[in-house]
Short mmCIF file of C-alpha atoms in Angstrom, two decimals:
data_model
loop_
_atom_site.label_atom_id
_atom_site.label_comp_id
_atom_site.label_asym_id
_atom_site.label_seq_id
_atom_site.Cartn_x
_atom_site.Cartn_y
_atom_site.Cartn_z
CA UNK S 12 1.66 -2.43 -20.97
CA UNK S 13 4.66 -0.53 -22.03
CA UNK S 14 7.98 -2.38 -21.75
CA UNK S 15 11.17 -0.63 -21.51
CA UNK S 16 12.93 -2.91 -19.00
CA UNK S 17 16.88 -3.27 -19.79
CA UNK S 18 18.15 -5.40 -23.15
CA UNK S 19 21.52 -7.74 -22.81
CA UNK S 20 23.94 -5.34 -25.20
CA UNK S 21 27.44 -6.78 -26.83
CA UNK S 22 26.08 -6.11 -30.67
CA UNK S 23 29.46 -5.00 -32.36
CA UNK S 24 31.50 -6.08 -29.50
CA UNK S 25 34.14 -8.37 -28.61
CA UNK S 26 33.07 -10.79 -25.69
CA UNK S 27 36.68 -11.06 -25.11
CA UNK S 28 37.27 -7.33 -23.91
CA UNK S 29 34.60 -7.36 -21.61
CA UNK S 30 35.69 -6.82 -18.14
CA UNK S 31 34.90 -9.19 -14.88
CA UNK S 32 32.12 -8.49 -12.54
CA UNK S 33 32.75 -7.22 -9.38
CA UNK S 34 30.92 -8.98 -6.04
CA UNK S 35 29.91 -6.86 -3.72
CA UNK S 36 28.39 -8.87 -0.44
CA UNK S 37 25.39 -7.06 1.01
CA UNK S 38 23.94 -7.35 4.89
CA UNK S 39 20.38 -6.89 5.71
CA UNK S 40 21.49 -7.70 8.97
CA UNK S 41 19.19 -10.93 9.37
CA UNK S 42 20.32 -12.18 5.42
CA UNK S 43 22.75 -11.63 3.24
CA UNK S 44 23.14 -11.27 -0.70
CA UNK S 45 25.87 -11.04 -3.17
CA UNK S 46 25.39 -7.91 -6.17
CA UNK S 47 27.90 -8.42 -8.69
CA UNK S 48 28.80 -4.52 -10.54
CA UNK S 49 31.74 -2.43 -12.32
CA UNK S 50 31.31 -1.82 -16.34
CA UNK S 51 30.70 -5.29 -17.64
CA UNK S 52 27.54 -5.18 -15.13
CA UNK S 53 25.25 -2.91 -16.95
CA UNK S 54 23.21 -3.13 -19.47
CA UNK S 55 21.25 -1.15 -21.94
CA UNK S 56 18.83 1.17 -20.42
CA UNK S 57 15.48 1.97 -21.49
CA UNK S 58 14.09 4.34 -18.82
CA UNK S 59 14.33 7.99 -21.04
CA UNK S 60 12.58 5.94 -23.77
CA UNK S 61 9.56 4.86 -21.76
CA UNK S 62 9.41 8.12 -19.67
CA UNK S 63 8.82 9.98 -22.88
CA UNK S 64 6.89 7.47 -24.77
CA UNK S 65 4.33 6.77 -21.69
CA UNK S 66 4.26 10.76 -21.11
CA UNK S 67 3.80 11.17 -25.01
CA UNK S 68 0.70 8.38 -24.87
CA UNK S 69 -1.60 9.02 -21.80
CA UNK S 70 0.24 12.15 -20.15
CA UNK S 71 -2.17 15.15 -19.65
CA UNK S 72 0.98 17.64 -18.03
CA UNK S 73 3.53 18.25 -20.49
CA UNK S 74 6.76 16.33 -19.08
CA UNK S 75 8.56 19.97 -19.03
CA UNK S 76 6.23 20.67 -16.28
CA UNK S 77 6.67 17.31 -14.41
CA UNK S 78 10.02 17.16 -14.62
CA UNK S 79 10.48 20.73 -12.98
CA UNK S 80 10.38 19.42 -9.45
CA UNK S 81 12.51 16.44 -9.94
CA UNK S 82 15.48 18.89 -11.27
CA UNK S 83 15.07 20.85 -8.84
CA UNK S 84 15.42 18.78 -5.87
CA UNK S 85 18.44 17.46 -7.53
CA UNK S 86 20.20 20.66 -7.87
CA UNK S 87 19.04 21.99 -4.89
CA UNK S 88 19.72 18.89 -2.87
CA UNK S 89 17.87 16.66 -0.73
CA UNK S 90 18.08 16.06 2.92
CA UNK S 91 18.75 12.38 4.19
CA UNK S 92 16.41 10.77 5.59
CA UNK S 93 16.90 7.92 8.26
CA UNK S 94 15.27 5.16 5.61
CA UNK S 95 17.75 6.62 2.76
CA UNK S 96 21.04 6.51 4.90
CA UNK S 97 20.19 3.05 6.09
CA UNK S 98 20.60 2.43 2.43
CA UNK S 99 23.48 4.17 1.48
CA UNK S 100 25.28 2.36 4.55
CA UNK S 101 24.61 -1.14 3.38
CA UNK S 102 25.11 -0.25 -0.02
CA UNK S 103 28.85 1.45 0.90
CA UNK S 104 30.96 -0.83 -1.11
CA UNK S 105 28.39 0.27 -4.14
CA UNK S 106 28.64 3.62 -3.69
CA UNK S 107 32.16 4.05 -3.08
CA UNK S 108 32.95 1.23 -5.79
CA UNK S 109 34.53 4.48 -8.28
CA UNK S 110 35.46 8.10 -7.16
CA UNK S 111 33.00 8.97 -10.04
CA UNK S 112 30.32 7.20 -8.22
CA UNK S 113 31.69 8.43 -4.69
CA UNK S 114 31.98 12.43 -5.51
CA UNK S 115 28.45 12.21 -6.38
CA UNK S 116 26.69 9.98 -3.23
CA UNK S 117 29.98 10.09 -0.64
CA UNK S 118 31.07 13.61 -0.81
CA UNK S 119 32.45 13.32 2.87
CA UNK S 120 34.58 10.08 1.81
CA UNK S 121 31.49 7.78 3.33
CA UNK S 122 28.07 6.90 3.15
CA UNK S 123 25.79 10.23 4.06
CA UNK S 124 23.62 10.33 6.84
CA UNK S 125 20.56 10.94 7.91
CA UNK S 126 20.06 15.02 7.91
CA UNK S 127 23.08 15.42 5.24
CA UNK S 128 22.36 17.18 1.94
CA UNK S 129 22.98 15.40 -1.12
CA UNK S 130 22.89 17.11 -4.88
CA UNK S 131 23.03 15.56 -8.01
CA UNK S 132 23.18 19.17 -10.41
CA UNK S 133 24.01 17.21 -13.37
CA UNK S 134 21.01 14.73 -12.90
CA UNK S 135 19.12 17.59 -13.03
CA UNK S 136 20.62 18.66 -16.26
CA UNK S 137 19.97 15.41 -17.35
CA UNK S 138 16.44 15.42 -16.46
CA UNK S 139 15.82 19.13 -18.11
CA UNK S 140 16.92 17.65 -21.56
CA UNK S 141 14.94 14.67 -21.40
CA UNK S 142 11.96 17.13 -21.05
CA UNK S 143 12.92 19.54 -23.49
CA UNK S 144 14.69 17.17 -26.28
CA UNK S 145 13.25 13.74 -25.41
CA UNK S 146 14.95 10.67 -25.48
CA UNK S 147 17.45 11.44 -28.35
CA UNK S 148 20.51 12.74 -26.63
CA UNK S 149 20.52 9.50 -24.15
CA UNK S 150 20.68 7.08 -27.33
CA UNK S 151 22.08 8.70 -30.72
CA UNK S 152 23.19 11.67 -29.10
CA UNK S 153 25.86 13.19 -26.80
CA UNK S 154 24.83 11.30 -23.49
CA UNK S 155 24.54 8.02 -25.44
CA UNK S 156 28.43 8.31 -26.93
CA UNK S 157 29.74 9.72 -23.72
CA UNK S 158 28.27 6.35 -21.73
CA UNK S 159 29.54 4.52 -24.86
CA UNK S 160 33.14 5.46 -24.53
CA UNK S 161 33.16 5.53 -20.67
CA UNK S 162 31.86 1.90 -20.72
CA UNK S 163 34.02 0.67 -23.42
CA UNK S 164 36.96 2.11 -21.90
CA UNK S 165 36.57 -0.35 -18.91
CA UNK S 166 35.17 -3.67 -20.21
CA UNK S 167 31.52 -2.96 -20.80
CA UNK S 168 29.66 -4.39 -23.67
CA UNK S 169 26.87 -1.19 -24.15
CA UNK S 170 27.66 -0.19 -27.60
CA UNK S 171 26.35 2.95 -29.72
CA UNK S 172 24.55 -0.26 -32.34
CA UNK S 173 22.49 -1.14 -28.62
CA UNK S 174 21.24 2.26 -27.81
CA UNK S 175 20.32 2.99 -31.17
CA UNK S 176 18.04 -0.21 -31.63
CA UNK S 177 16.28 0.22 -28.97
CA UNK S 178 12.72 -0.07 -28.89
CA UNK S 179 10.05 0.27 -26.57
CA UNK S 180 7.70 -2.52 -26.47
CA UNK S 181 3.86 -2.36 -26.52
CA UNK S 182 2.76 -5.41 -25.04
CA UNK S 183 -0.43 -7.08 -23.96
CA UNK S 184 -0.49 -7.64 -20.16
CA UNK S 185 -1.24 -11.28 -18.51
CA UNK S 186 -4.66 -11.43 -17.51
CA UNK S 187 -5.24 -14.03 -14.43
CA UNK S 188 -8.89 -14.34 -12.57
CA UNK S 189 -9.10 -14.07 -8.85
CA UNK S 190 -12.17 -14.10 -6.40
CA UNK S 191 -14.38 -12.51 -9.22
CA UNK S 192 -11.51 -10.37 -10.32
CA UNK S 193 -9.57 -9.39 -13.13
CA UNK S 194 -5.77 -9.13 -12.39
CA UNK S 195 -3.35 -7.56 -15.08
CA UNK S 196 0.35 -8.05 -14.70
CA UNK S 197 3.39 -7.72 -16.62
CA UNK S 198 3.53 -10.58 -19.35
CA UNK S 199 6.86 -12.27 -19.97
CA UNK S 200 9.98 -12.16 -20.93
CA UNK S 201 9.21 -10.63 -17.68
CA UNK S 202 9.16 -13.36 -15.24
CA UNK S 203 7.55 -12.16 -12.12
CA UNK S 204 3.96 -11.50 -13.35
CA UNK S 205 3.29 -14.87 -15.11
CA UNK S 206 4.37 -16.35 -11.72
CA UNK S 207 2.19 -14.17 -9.27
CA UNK S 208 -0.92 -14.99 -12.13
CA UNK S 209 0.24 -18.88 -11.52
CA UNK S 210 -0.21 -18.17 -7.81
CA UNK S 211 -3.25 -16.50 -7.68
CA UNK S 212 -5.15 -19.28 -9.75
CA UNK S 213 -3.60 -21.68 -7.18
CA UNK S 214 -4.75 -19.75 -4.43
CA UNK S 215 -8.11 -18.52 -6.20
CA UNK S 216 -8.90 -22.75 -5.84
CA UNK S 217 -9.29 -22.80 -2.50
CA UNK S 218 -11.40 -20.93 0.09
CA UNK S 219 -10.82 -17.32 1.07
CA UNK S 220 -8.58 -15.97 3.44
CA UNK S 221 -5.53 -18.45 2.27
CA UNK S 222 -3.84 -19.28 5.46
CA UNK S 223 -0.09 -18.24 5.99
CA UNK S 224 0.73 -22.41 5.34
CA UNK S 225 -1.28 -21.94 2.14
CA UNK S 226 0.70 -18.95 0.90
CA UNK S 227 4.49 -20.23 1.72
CA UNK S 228 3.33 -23.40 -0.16
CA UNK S 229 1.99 -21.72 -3.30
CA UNK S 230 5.48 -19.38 -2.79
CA UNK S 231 7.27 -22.12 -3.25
CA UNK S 232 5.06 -24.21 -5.82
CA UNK S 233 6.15 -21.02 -8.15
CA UNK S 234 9.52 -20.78 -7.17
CA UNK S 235 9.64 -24.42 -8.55
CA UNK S 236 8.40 -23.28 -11.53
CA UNK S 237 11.45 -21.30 -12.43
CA UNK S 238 12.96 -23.98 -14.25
CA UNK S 239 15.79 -23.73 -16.99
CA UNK S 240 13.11 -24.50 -19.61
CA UNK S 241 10.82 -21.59 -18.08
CA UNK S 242 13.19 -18.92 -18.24
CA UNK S 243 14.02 -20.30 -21.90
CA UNK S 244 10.22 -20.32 -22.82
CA UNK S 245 9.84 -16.57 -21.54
CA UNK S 246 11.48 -15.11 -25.14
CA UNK S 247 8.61 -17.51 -26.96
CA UNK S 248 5.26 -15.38 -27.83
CA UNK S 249 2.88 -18.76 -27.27
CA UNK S 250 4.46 -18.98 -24.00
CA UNK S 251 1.84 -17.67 -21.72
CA UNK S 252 -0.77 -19.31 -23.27
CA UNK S 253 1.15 -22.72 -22.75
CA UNK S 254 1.98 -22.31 -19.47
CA UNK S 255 -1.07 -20.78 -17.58
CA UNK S 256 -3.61 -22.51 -19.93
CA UNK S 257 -3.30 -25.50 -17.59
CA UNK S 258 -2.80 -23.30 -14.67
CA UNK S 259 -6.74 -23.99 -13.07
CA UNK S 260 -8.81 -20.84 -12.90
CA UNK S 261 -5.80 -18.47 -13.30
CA UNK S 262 -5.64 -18.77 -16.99
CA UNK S 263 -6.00 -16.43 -19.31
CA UNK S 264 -3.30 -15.82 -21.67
CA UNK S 265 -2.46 -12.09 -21.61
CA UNK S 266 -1.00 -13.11 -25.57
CA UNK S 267 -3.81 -15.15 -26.25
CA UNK S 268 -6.30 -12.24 -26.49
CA UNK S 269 1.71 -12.45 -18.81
CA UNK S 270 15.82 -5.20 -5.44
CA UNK S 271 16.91 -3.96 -2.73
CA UNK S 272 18.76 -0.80 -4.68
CA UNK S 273 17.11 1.29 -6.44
CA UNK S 274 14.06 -0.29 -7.89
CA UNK S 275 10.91 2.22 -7.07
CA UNK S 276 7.22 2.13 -7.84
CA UNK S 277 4.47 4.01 -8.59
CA UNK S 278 0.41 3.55 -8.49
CA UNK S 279 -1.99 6.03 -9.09
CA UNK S 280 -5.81 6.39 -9.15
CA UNK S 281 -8.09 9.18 -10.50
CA UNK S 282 -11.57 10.34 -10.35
CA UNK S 283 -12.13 9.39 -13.64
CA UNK S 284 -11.20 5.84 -13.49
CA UNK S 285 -7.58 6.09 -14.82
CA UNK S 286 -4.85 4.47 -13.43
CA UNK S 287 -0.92 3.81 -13.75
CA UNK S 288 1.47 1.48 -12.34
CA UNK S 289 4.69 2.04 -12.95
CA UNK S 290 8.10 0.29 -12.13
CA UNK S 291 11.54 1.29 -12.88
CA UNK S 292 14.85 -0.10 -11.91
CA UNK S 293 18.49 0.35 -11.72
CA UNK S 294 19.04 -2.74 -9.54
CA UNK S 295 21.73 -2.07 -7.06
CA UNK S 296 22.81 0.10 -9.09
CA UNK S 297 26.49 -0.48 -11.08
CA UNK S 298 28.71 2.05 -9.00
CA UNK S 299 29.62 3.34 -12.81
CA UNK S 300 28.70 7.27 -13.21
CA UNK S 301 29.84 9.08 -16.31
CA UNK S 302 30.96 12.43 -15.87
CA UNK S 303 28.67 14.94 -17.51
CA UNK S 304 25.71 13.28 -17.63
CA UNK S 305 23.88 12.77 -14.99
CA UNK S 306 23.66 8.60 -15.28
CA UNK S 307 24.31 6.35 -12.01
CA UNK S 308 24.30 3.20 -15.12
CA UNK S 309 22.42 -0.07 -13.81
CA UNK S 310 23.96 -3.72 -12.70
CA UNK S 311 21.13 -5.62 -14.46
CA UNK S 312 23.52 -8.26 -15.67
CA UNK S 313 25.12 -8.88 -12.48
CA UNK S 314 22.22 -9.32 -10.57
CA UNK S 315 22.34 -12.82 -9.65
CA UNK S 316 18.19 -13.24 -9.94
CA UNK S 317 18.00 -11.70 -13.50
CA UNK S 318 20.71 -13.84 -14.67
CA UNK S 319 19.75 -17.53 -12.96
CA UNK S 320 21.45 -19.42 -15.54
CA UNK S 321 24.59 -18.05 -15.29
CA UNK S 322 25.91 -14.22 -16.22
CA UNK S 323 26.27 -13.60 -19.78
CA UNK S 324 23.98 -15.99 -21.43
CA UNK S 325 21.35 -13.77 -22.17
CA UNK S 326 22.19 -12.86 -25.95
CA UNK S 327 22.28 -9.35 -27.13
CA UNK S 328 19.15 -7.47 -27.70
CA UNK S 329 16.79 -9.72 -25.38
CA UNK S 330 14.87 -7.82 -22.65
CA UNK S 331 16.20 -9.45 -19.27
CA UNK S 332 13.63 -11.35 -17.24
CA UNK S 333 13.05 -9.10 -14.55
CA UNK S 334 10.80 -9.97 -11.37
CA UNK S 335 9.14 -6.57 -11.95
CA UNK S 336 5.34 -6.60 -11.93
CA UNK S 337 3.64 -3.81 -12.07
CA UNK S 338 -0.31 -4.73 -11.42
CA UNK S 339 -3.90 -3.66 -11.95
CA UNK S 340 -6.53 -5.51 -10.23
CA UNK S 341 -9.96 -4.84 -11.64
CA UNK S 342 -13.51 -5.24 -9.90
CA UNK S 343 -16.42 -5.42 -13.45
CA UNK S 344 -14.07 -3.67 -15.61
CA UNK S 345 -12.99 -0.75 -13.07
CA UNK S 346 -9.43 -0.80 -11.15
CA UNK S 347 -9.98 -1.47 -7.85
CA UNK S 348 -6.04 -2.07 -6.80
CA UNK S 349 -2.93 -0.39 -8.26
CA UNK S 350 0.29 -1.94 -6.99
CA UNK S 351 4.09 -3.20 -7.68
CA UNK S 352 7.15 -3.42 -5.26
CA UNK S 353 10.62 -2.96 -5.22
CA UNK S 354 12.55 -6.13 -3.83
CA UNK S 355 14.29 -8.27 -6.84
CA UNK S 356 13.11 -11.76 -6.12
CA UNK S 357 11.01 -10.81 -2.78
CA UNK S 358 8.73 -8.98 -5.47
CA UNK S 359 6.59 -11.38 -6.07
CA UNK S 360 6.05 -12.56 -2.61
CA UNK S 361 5.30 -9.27 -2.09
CA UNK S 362 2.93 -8.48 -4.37
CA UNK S 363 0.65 -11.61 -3.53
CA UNK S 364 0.45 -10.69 -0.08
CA UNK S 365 -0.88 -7.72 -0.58
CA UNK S 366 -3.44 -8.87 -3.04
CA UNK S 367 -4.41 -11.44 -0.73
CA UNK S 368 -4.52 -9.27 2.23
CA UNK S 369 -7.03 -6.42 0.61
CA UNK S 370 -9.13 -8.96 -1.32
CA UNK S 371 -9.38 -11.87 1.36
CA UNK S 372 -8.83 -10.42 4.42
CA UNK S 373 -10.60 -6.93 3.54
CA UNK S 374 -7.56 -4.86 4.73
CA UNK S 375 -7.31 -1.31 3.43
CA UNK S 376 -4.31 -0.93 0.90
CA UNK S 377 -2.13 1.01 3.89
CA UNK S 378 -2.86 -1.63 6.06
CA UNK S 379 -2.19 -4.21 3.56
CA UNK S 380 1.22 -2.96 3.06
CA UNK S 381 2.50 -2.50 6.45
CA UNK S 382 1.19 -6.21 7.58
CA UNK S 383 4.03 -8.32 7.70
CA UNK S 384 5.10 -10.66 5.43
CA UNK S 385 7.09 -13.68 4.52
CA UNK S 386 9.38 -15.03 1.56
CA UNK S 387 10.07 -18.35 0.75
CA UNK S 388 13.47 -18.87 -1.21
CA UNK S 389 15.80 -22.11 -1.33
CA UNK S 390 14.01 -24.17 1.04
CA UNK S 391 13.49 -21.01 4.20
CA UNK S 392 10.68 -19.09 4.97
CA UNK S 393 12.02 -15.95 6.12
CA UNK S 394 9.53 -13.92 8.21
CA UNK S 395 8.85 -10.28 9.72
CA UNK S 396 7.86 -10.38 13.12
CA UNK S 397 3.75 -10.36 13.65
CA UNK S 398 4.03 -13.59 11.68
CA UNK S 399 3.80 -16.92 13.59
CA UNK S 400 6.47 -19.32 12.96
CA UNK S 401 4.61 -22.01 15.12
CA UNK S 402 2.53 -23.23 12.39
CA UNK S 403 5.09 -23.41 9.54
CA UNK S 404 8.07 -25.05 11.86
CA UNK S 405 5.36 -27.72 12.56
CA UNK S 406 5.30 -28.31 8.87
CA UNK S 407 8.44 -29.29 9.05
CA UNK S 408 9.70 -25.26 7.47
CA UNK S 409 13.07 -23.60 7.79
CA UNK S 410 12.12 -20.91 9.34
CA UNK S 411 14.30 -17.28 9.46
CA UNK S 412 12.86 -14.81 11.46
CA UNK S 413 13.67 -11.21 10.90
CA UNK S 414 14.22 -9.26 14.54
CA UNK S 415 12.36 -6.13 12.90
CA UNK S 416 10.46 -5.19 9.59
CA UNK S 417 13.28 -4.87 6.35
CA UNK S 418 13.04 -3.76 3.36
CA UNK S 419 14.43 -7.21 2.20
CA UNK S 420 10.63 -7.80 1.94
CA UNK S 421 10.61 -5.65 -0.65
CA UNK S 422 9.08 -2.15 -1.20
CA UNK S 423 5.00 -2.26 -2.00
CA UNK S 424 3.15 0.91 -3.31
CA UNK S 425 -0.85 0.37 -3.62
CA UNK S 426 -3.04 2.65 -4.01
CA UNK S 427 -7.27 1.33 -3.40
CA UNK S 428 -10.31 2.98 -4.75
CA UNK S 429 -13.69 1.74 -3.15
CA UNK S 430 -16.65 0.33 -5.92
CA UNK S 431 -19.21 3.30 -6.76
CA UNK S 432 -18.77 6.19 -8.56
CA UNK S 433 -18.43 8.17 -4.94
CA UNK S 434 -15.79 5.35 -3.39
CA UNK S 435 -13.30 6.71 -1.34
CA UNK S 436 -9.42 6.15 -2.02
CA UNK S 437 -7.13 4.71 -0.13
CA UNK S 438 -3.29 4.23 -0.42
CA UNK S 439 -0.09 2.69 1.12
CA UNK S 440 3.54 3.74 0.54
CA UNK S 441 5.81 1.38 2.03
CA UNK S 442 7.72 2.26 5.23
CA UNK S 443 10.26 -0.23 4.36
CA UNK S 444 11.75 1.84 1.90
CA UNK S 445 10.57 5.43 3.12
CA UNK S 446 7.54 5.18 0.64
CA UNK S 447 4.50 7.71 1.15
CA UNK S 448 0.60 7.76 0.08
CA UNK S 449 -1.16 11.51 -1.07
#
C-alpha cells in the first residue's frame, strides 16, 4: 500500500499569519453539510508523488503515454455531463469562492451546465510535465514556489520546508478475515480501513446475509469507535495490532505481519491476476487555483471529518486521517473484489455494503453498487429509497429517507473477477457520481 494522502504543513511558519477558514454550507437537497476552504484550508499534497512513484513501481505503460489522454481532454475540453453540472451547482459557492478558481470552472460567471465545454489548458500543461519531469517541479521546483508564494500571500501555512519533505509512504495494508476471505484495506493513520476491518469481523460473527438492522448497528458500533483516543492512537505503529487484536475474527494486524467533491476511485483487474485500487482526493476542493499551474489546491484541513477534534490540531508533517479505503478482497490468495468510494465519512458505509452485498447476498459487483444503501451518522439512518424504513423505525431509529438515489452515499467503483483461471469479470462504476465499468 502506497500512501501519499495529504500531510498538516506550517513547518517554518507563523501560526499567527495563517488566515481563517471560510464555511461554505452545502445542499444535497435531503442533507446538508458545512466545507470550510480559502488558503488556510489546504494542505500539502502528495498526488504527483504517488502518481509517479506507483507508475515507477508496477506501471507497464510509460506515464508519458498514459498521461496523453488526460492532457488532452483538458486542453481540448470536456462536455458537461448532467451528473457533473449537478455538481458544479451545489458546489457554486466553491467554485466561484476566487475569480482564479471561477475563470477556470465558471467561465460564463456561473456554474456550467450540462452540454457546456469546459478546458483546463494549463492542467494539461501540468499533467505533460509530471510525465516528462516527474514529480520535481510540483515540490522543489517552479510549481512548488509558485503555490508557495500564492498560499503565503493569503494566510496559508504550505511552505517550500513541507513540499520538500515529503515522502511517500510504503506501508503494510490491514488484513481483516471475512466469510473465508482475505480483505486488505488501507492501515491507519488512515482511519476508514481499520474501521470497515472492525466491521467486517463484527459482521463475519454472525450468519450470512447480515440483515439491514445488523448493518446500521455495526455502522454505528464503529462510528462509536471514533473516539478522541482512536484518532490519537492512529499516528502509533502498534496501533492496529491493539485495536483489532480483540476485534473477534477480524483481526489481523496489517503492522503485525490497517467526499462529496472531488474524491475519485479506481479498481482494476487483469488476466494475469494483477490488480489496483486506487483513491485520490482533493476534498471539496479549496476554491484556491494558482495561476500558471494547473493546481485546483485541496481543503483537507477544513474538512470537518478529517479534522474531528477541532481544525488545526493536527501538527505539521502528520498524514491526515482520511476515511479513504481503497480495498482488495481476496478468495485463496487471488483478488476476487477491487473496490473504494468517494463520499468523506459515507465511505465506509459504503464500502461495507458492497462487500456484504457481493459476498453474502451473491450480487454481481454492478449490481452491488447500484443497490441502495444507508448511512448511519449522529444518531440517523439516512436511507436511499428501495430500503425499508419499517424495520429500523421499529427499532426505535431516526430514520432520513432520501426522495431519490445521491451521491451523498458516496461514489463506489468495484470491479469482480469470478474463481478459475477462465472466470469472467465483472464491474460497477457508480451512477451516483457519473462513474463507468470497461
Amino acid at each position: 500500500l502506497l500512501d501519499f494522502f495529504v500531510e498538516a504543513p506550517g513547518r517554518d511558519a507563523e501560526a499567527g499569519s495563517r488566515a481563517e477558514l471560510i464555511p461554505v454550507t452545502i445542499s444535497f437537497g435531503d442533507a446538508v453539510q458545512v466545507f470550510n476552504i480559502g488558503a488556510a484550508s489546504v494542505g500539502t499534497y502528495g498526488v504527483p508523488k504517488g502518481i509517479c512513484e506507483a507508475a515507477g513501481r508496477f506501471g507497464r505503460i510509460p506515464l508519458a503515454e498514459l498521461v496523453a489522454p488526460a492532457a488532452r481532454l483538458a486542453r481540448d475540453g470536456v462536455k458537461v455531463t448532467d451528473a457533473q453540472a449537478y455538481v458544479f451547482q451545489i458546489l457554486g459557492g466553491i467554485i466561484m469562492a476566487t475569480p482564479e478558481c471561477a475563470a477556470v470552472l465558471a467561465p460564463q460567471g456561473r456554474p456550467p451546465v450540462a452540454g457546456e465545454t469546459v478546458r483546463q489548458p494549463e492542467l494539461a500543461d501540468a499533467l505533460e510535465r509530471l510525465a516528462a519531469e516527474g514529480p520535481e517541479p510540483f515540490y522543489t521546483g517552479d510549481i512548488g514556489a509558485a503555490i508557495v508564494e500564492w498560499l503565503g500571500e493569503r494566510g496559508g501555512m504550505v511552505t517550500a520546508t513541507d513540499l520538500g519533505n515529503y515522502e511517500v509512504i510504503d506501508r503494510p495494508p490491514v488484513r481483516a478475515s471475512y466469510r473465508g476471505r482475505e480483505v486488505l484495506t488501507n492501515p491507519p493513520p488512515s482511519a476508514g480501513g481499520i474501521l470497515i476491518a472492525r466491521a467486517l469481523g463484527w459482521l463475519d460473527a454472525a450468519p450470512a446475509p447480515p440483515d439491514l438492522a445488523q448493518i446500521v448497528a455495526v455502522m454505528e458500533r464503529t462510528q462509536d469507535e471514533r473516539t478522541p483516543e482512536f484518532l490519537a492512537g492512529l499516528d502509533d505503529p502498534g496501533f492496529v495490532q491493539r485495536f483489532l487484536g480483540g476485534g473477534g475474527p477480524a483481526a489481523g494486524g496489517g503492522s503485525g505481519a490497517p467526499s462529496l467533491g472531488s474524491t475519485t476511485h479506481i479498481a482494476v483487474l487483469d488476466g494475469e491476476g494483477w490488480a489496483c485500487s486506487v483513491t485520490c482526493s482533493n476534498g471539496s476542493c479549496s476554491g484556491v487555483v494558482v495561476p500558471g499551474t494547473g493546481m485546483h489546491l485541496n481543503n483537507m484541513l477544513g474538512e470537518t471529518d478529517l479534522n474531528p477534534l477541532g481544525f488545526h490540531r493536527h501538527p505539521p508533517g502528520r498524514r491526515l486521517p482520511s476515511m479513504m479505503a481503497p480495498t482488495v478482497v481476496l478468495r485463496d490468495g487471488v483478488a476476487e473484489l477491487v473496490l473504494g468510494s468517494a463520499g468523506s465519512n459515507r465511505i465506509r458505509s459504503a464500502i461495507l455494503q458492497t462487500i456484504v452485498r457481493v459476498i453474502d447476498e451473491g450480487m454481481r459487483a454492478g449490481e452491488a453498487v447500484n443497490a441502495p444503501r444507508a448511512h448511519f451518522e449522529d444518531g440517523v439512518v439516512y436511507a436511499e429509497p428501495g430500503l425499508s424504513a419499517q424495520q429500523l423505525e421499529a427499532a426505535g431509529r431516526a430514520v432520513a429517507p432520501f426522495r431519490e438515489r445521491n451521491l451523498f452515499f458516496g461514489g463506489v467503483q468495484a470491479v469482480e473477477r469470478e474463481a478459475g483461471a477462465d472466470g469472467r469479470f465483472w464491474g460497477g462504476g457508480d451512477p451516483r457520481r457519473g462513474g463507468a465499468s470497461v
